[in-house]
Coordinates of C-alpha atoms and ligand atoms in Angstrom, one line a residue:
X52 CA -53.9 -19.5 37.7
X53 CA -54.1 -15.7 37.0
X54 CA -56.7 -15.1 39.6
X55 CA -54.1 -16.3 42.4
X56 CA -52.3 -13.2 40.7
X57 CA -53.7 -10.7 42.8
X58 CA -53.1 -8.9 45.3
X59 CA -54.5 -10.0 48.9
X60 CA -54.9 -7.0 51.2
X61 CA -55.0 -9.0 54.3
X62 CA -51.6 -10.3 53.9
X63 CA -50.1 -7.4 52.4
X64 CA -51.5 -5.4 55.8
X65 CA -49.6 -8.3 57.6
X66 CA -46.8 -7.6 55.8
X67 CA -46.8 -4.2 56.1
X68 CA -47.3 -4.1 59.8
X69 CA -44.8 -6.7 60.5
X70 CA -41.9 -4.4 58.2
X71 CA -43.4 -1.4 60.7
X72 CA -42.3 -3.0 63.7
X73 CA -39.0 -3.9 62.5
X74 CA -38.5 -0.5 61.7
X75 CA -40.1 0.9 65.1
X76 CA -37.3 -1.6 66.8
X77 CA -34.6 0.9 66.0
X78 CA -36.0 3.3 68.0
X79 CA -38.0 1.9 70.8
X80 CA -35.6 -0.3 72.7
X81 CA -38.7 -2.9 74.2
X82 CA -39.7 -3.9 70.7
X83 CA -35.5 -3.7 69.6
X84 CA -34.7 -6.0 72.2
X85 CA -37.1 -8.7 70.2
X86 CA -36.1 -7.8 66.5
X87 CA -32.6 -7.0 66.9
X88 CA -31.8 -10.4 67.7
X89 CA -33.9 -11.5 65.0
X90 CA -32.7 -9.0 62.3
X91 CA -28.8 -9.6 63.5
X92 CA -29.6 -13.1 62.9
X93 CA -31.2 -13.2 59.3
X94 CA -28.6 -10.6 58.3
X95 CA -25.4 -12.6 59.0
X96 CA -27.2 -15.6 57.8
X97 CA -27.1 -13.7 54.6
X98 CA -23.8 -13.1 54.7
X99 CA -20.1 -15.1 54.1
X100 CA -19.1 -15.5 57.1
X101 CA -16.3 -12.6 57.4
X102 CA -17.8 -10.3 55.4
X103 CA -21.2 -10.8 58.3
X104 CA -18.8 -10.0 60.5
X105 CA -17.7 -7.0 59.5
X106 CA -20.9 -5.4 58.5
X107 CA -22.3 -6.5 62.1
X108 CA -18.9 -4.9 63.5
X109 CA -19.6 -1.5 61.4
X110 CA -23.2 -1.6 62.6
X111 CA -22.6 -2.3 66.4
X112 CA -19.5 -0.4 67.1
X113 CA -20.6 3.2 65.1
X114 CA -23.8 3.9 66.8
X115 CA -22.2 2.6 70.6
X116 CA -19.3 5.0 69.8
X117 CA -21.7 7.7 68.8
X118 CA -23.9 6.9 71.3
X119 CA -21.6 6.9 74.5
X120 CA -19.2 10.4 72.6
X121 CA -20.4 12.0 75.8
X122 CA -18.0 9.1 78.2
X123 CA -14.9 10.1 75.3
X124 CA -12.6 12.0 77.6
X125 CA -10.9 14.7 76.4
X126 CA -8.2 14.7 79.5
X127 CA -5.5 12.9 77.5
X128 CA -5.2 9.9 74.8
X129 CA -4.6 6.7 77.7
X130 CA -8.2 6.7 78.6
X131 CA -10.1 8.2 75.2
X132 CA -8.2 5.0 73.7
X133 CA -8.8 2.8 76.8
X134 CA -12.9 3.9 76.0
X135 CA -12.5 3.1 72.0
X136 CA -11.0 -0.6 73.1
X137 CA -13.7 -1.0 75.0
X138 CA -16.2 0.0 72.9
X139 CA -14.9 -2.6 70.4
X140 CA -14.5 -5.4 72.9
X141 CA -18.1 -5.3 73.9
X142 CA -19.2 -4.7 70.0
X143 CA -17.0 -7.6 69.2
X144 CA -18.1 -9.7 71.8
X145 CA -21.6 -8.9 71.0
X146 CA -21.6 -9.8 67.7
X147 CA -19.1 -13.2 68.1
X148 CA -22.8 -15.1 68.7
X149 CA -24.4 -14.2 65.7
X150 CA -21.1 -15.4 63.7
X151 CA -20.9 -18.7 65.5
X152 CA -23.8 -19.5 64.8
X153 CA -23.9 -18.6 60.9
X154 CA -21.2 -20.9 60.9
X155 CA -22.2 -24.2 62.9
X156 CA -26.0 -23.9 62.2
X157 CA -26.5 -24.3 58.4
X158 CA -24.8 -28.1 59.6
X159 CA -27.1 -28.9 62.4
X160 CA -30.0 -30.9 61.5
X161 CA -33.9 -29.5 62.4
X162 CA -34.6 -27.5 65.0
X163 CA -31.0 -28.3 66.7
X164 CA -29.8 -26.1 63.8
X165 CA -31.6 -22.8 66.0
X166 CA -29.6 -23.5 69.1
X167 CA -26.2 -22.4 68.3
X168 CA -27.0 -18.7 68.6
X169 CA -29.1 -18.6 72.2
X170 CA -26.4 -21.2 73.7
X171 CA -23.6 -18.6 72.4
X172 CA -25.1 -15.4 73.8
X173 CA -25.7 -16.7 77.2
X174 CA -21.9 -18.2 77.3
X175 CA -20.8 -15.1 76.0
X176 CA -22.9 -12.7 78.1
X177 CA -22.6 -14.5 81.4
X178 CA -19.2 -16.0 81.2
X179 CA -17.3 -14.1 79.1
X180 CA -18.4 -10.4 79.5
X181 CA -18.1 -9.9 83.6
X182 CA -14.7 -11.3 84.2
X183 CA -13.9 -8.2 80.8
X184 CA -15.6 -5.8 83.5
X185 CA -18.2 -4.9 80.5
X186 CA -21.5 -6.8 81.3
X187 CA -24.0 -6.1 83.5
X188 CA -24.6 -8.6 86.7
X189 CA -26.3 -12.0 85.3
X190 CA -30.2 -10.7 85.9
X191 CA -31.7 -11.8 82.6
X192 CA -29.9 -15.5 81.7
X193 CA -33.8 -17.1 81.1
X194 CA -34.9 -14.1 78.8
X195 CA -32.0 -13.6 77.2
X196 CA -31.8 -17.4 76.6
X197 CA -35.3 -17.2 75.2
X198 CA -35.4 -14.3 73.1
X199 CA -32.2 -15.5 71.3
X200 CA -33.6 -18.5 70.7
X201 CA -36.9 -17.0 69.4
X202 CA -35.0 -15.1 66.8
X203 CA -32.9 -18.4 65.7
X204 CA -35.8 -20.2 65.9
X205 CA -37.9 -17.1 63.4
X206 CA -35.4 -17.1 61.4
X207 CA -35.3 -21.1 60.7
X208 CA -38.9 -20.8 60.4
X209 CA -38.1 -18.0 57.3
X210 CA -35.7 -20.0 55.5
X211 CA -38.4 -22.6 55.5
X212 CA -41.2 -20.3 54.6
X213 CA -43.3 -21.5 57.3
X214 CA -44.0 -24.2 55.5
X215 CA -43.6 -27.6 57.1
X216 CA -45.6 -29.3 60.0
X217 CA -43.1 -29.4 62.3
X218 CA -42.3 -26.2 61.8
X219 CA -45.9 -25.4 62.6
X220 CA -45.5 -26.9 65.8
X221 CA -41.9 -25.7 66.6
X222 CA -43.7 -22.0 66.4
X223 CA -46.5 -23.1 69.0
X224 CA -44.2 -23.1 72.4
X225 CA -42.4 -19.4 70.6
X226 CA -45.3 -18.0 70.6
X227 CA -46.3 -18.7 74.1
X228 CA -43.3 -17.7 75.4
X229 CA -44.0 -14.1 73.2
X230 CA -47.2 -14.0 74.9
X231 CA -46.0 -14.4 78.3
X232 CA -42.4 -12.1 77.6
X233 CA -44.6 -9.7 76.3
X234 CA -46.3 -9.4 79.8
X235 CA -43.0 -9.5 81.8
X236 CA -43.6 -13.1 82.7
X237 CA -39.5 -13.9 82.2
X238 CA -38.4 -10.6 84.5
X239 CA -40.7 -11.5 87.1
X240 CA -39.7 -15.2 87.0
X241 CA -36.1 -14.1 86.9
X242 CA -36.6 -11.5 89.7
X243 CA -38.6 -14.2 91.7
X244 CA -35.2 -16.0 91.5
X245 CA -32.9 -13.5 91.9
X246 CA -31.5 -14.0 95.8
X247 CA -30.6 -17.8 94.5
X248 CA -29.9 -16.6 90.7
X249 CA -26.2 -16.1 90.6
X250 CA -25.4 -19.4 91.2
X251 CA -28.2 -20.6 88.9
X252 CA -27.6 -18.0 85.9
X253 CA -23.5 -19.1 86.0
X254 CA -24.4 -23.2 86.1
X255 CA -26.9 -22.4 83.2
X256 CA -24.3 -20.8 81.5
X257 CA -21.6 -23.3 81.6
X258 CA -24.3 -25.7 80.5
X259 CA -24.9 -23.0 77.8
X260 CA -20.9 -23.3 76.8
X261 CA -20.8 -26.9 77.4
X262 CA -23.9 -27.3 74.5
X263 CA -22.2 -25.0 72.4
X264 CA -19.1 -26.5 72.2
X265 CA -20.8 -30.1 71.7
X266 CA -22.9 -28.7 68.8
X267 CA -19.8 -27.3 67.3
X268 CA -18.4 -30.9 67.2
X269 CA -21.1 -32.5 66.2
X270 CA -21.1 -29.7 63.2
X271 CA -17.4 -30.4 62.5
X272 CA -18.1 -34.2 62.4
X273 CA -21.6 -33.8 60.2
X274 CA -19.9 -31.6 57.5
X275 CA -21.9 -33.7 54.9
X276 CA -20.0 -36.0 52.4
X277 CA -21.1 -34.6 48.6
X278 CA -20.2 -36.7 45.6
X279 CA -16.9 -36.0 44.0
X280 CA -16.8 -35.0 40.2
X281 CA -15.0 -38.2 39.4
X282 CA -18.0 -40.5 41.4
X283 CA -20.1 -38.5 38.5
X284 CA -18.9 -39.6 35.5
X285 CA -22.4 -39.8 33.8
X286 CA -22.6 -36.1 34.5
X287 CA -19.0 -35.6 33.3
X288 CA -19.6 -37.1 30.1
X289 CA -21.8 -34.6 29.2
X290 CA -19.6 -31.4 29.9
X291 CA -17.2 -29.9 26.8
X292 CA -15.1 -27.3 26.5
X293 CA -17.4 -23.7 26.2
X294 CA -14.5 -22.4 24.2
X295 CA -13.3 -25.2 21.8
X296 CA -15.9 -28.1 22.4
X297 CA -13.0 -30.6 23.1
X298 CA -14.8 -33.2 25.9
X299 CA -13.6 -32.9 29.5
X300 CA -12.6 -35.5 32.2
X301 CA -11.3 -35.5 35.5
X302 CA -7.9 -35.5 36.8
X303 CA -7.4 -34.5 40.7
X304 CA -3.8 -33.1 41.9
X305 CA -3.0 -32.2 45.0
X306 CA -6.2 -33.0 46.3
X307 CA -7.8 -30.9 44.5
X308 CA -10.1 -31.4 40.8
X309 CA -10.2 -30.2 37.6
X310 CA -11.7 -30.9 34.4
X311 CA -9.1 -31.0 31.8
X312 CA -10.0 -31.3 27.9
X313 CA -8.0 -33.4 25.1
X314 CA -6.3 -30.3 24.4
X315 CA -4.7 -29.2 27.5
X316 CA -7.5 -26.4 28.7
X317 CA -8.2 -26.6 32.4
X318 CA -11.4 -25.8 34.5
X319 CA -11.0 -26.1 37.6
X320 CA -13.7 -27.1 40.7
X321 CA -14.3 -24.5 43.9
X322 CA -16.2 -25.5 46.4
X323 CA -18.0 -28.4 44.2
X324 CA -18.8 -26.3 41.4
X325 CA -16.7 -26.1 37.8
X326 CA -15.9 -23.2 36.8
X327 CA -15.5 -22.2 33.1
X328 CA -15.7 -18.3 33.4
X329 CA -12.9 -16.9 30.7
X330 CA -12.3 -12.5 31.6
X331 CA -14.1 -11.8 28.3
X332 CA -17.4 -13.0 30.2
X333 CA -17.2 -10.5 32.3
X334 CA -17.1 -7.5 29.8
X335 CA -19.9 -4.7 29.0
X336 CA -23.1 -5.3 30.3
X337 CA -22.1 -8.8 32.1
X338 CA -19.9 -7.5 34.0
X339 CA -21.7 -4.6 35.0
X340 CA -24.6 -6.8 36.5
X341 CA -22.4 -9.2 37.9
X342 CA -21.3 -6.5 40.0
X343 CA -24.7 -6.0 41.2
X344 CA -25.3 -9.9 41.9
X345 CA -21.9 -10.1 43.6
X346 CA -23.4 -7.7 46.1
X347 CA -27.1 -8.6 46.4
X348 CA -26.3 -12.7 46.5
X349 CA -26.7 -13.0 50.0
X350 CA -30.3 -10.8 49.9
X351 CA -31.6 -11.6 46.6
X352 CA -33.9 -14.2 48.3
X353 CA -35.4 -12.2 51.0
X354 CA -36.1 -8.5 49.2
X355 CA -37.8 -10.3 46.0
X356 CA -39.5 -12.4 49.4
X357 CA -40.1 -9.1 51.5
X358 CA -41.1 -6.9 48.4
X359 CA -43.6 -10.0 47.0
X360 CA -45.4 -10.0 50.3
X361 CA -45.3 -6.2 50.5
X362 CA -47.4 -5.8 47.5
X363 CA -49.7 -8.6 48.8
X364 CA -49.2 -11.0 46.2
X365 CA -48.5 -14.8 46.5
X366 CA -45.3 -15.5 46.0
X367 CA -45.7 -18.9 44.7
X368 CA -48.4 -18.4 42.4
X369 CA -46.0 -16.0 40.6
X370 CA -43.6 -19.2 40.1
X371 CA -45.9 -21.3 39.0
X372 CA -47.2 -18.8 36.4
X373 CA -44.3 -19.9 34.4
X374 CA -43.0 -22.7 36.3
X375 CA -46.1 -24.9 35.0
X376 CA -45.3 -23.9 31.1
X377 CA -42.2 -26.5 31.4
X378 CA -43.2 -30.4 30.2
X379 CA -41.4 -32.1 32.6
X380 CA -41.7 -35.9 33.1
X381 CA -40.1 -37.9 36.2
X382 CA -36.7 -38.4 35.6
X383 CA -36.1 -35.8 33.6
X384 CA -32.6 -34.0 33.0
X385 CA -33.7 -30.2 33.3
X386 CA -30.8 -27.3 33.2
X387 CA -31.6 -23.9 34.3
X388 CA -29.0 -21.1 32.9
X389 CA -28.9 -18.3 34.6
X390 CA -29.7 -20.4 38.0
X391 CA -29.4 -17.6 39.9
X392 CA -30.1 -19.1 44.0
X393 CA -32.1 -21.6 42.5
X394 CA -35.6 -20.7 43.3
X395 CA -37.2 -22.0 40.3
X396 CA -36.0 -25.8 41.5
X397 CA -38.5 -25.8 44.1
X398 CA -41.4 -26.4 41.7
X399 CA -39.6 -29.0 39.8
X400 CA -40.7 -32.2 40.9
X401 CA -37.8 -34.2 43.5
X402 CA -37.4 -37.1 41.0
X403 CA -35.9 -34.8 38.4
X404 CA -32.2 -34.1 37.6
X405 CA -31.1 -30.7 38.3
X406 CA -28.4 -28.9 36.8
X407 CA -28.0 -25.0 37.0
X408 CA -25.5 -22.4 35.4
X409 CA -24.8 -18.6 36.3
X410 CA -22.4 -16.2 36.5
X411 CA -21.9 -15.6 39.6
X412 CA -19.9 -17.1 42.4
X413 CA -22.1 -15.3 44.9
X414 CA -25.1 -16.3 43.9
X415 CA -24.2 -20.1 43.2
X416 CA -23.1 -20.2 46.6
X417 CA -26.5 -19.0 47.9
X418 CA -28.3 -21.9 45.5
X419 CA -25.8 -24.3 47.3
X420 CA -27.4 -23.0 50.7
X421 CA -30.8 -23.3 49.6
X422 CA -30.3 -27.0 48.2
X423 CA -28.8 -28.1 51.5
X424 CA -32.0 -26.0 53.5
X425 CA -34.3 -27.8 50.9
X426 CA -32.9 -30.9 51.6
X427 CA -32.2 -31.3 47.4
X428 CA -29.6 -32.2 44.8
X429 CA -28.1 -30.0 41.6
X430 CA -25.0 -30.0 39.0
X431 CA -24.0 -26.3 39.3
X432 CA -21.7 -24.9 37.2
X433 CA -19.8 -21.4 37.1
X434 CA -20.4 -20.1 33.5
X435 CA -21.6 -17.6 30.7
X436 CA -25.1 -18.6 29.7
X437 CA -23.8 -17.1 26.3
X438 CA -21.6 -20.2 25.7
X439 CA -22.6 -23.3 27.8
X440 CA -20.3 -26.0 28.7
X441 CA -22.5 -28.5 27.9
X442 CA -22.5 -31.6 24.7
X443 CA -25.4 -31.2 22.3
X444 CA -29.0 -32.3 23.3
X445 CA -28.0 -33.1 26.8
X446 CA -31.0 -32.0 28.6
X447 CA -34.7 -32.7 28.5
X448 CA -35.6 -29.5 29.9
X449 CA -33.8 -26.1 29.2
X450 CA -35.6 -22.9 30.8
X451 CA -34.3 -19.3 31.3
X452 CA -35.9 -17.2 33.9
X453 CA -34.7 -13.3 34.8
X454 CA -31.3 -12.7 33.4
X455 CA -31.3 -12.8 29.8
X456 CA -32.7 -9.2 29.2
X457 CA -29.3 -7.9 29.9
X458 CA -27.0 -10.7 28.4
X459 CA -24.0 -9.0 26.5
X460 CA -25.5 -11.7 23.6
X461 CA -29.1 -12.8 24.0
X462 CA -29.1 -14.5 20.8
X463 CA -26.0 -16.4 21.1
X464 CA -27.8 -17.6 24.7
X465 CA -30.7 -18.9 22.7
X466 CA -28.9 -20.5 20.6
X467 CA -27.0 -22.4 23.4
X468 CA -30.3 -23.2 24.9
X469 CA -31.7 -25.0 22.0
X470 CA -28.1 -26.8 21.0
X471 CA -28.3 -28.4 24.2
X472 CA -31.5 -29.2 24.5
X473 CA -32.9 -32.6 23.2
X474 CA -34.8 -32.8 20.1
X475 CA -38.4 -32.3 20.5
X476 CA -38.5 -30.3 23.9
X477 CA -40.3 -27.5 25.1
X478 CA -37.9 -24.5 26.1
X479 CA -38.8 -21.5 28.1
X480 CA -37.2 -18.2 28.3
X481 CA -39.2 -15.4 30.9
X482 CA -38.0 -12.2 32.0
X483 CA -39.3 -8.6 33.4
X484 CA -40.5 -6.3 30.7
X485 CA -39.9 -2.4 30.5
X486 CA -42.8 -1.8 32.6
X487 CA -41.1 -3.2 35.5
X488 CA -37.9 -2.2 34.8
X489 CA -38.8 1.3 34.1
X490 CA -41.3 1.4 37.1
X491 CA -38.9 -1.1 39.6
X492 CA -35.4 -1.4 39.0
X493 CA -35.4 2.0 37.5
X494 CA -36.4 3.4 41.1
X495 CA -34.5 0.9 43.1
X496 CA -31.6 1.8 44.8
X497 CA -29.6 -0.2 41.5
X498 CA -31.8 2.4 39.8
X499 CA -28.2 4.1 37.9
X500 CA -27.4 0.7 36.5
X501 CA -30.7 0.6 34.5
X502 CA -30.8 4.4 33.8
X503 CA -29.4 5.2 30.1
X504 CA -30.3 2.3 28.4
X505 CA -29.5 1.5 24.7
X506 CA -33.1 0.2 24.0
X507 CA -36.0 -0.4 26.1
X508 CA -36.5 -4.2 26.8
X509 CA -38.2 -6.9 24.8
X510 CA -39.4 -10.3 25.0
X511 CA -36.8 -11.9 22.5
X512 CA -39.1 -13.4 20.0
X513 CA -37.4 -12.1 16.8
X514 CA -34.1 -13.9 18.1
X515 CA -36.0 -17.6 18.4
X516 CA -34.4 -19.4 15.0
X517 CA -37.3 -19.6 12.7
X518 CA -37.3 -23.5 12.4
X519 CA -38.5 -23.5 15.9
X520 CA -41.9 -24.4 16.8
X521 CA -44.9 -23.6 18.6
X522 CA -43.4 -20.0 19.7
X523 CA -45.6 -18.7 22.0
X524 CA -45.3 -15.4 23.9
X525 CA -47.8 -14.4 26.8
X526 CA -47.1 -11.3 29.4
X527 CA -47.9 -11.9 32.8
X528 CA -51.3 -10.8 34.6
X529 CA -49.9 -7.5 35.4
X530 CA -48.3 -6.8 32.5
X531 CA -44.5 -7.1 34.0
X532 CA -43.2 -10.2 32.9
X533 CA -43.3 -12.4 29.5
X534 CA -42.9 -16.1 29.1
X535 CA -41.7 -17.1 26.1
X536 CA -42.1 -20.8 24.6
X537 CA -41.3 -22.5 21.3
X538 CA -39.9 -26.1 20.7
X539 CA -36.9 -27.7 19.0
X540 CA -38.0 -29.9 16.4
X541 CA -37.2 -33.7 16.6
X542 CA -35.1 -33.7 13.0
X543 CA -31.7 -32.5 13.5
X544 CA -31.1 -28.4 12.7
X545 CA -29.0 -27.7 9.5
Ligands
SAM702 C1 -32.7 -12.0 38.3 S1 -31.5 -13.3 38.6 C2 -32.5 -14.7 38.2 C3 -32.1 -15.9 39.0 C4 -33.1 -17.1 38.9 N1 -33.2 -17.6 37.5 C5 -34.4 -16.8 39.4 O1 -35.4 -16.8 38.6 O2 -34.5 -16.6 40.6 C6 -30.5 -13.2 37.1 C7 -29.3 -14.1 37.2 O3 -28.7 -14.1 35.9 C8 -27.3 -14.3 36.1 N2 -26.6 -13.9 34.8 C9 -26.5 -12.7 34.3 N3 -25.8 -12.7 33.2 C10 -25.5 -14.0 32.9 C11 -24.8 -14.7 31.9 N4 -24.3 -14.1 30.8 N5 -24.7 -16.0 32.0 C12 -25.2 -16.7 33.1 N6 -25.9 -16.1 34.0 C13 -26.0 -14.8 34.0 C14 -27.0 -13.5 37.3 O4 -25.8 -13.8 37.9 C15 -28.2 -13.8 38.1 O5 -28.0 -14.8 39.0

């Protein structure tokens, strides 16, 4: 397993030239008009919805404004405003695709799910744009068809790691059309039809709107049915109070649920998930990395993704350096605290129950994403890993993975871990060590929030209850992580 642990410097040169060309699509526009699309798509993927929007907006309209100062006429305000309108029209207009389609594709199934974005840009370009005076004639309608969909396509192909066998053959007919764009194939095809193209381009494009609007129904009406709290009362009869232990149920009023305890406390349920965060959870150093997962949510995925493969190691040998610690058995009830986007569930086994906890919003709603994408089920829950809403020895599983080093409380955390995990079972708690912090976060562009420390970090072994057994540390092959293990034993703790 540690072998698999180093680096591979054929795939970190891959990595390393695909990031170059990404970059070199800022400034050369023949290799920007491939990864712009592409990068516009993963980024408001990333994103809620508005807030994509806006970033996009802040992106588009900046440099177009900058770039077009010299049209910004200085003969009087009518047409220096007339040229900012316009500038926004077009920005808005160019970035209305990339929204549409954050929002209808995460609800289309397979490769359907990549078409929302191509069929938007053509109705948008072709349509939309000329009768606004602020498009070009309708020349390009088969590229610009294709290298939208490419992108979609790339990006689908991401979120899936490459990983599946129709995804391998989903890639096959993108390629070829790379291979023959890259030679000009589409302009000359396009040019070759260009005396009968206006009436083609314009029928393709109301085909374009015509699919777009279908798919937008289709998403509408395939908005997924998920289990209500009250059709889980298995897993309700398992949650408590974090603050006073009183058992919960469910009431629903007006329309809405909440879990309620015996004595009158409420919690209520966003978006599928409980919520049981109280203000004093988000004090000291909580709340001060909260802030930091609030912001990174949407791109916590991709840069630990993008920064693995940059360093040429394999990403899923580094799970299942720890990962493969857990004893878990089919059926099993495992909770994660500290869930985070809900990576580690990927190398749990399917027949499992999955539960996760964290303490943020943001990133909770990126493991709801990821579930959907991976086509799995969890019990998430808004909380403070410090005090877990959760009966005693609920779970056959409880593991920790990358949070705890900077818990407000670690020991109280540890302590919730082991309360709620059955007699007998294995727990596991791993996080970064100061090597990586100091040589990692410490440089990152979070650097200040590690900076000025209290105490460098430790594995925390001296906070595992004695009684425990089998307490194990090991540090990862490169000496940046630790794994912790120790078991609760099977007579009940004093
Ligand atoms: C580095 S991420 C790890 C996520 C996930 N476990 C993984 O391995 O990908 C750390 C997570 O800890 C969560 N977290 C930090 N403090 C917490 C607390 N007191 N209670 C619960 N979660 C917390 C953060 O919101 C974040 O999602």
């Amino acid at each position: 397993m540690q072998d698999t642990l180093r680096p591979n410097r054929w795939s970190q040169l891959l990595a390393w030239a695909i990031a170059s060309l990404f970059i070199l699509g800022f400034f050369f526009s023949r290799i920007g008009t491939w990864t712009g699309p592409i990068s516009g798509v993963w980024f408001v993927g990333t994103q809620k919805p508005r807030r994509g929007f806006l970033w996009m907006l802040a992106f588009y309209f900046i440099p177009s404004l900058l770039i077009g100062w010299r049209k910004f006429p200085l003969s009087g305000p009518g047409p220096a405003f007339h040229y900012l309108g316009m500038t926004l029209l077009v920005s808005v207009l160019g970035i209305l695709p990339f929204t549409f389609h954050r929002l209808v594709s995460p609800r289309l199934p397979g490769l359907l799910s990549t078409l929302p974005f191509p069929l938007a840009v053509v109705a948008f370009k072709i349509l939309i744009s000329p009768p606004l005076h602020i498009a070009a004639a309708p020349s390009a309608t088969i590229p610009l068809f294709l290298i939208s969909w490419f992108a979609a396509t790339l990006i689908w192909m991401w979120n899936r790691e490459f990983k599946t066998a129709r995804i391998a053959l989903a890639a096959l007919p993108f390629a070829a059309a790379y291979a023959l764009a890259a030679y000009g194939f589409f302009h000359r095809l396009n040019a070759a039809l260009l005396p009968a193209s206006l009436p083609i381009a314009t029928a393709f494009a109301w085909v374009c709107l015509a699919g777009a609007i279908a798919l937008s129904i289709f998403a509408i009406l395939n908005a997924g049915k998920h289990l209500t709290w009250a059709e889980r009362p298995q897993t309700v009869a398992l949650l408590q109070s974090p603050a006073t232990g009183n058992p919960l149920h469910v009431v629903t009023e007006g329309g809405r649920e909440t879990l309620l305890s015996s004595s009158g406390e409420r919690f209520p349920i966003r978006n599928g998930i409980p919520t049981f965060l109280k203000p004093e959870d988000l004090t000291g150093d909580n709340g001060k990395y909260n802030h930091l997962y609030q912001v990174i949510g949407g791109f916590y995925d991709d840069t630990q993704r993008i920064f693995i493969a940059l360093k040429g190691f394999n990403r899923d040998a580094y799970f299942r350096s720890y990962m493969s610690l857990l004893e878990v058995k089919p059926g099993d009830s495992v909770l994660e605290t500290s869930v985070g986007t809900g990576l580690n569930f990927k190398y749990l086994p399917r027949s499992v129950k999955l539960s996760g906890l964290d303490l943020s919003p943001e990133m909770l709603v990126n493991c709801q994403a990821n579930l959907r994408r991976w086509e799995m089920n969890a019990d998430l829950y808004l909380g403070n890993a410090e005090s877990l809403p959760f009966t005693d020895s609920s779970f056959d599983v409880v593991f920790h993975v990358g949070g705890i080093n900077f818990f407000n409380d670690r020991a109280k955390a540890i302590r919730e871990m082991i309360r709620v995990a059955k007699p007998g079972s294995l727990l596991l708690i791993a996080d970064e060590t100061e090597k990586h912090v100091k040589g990692v976060y410490e440089k990152g562009p979070g650097g200040y929030l590690y900076k000025n420390r209290k105490a460098p970090v430790s594995a925390p072994v001296d906070l595992v209850p004695p009684e425990m057994l089998e307490i194990h540390l090991e540090i990862g092959r490169t000496g940046e992580w630790y794994m912790l293990t120790f078991r609760k034993p099977l007579q009940a703790l004093e």
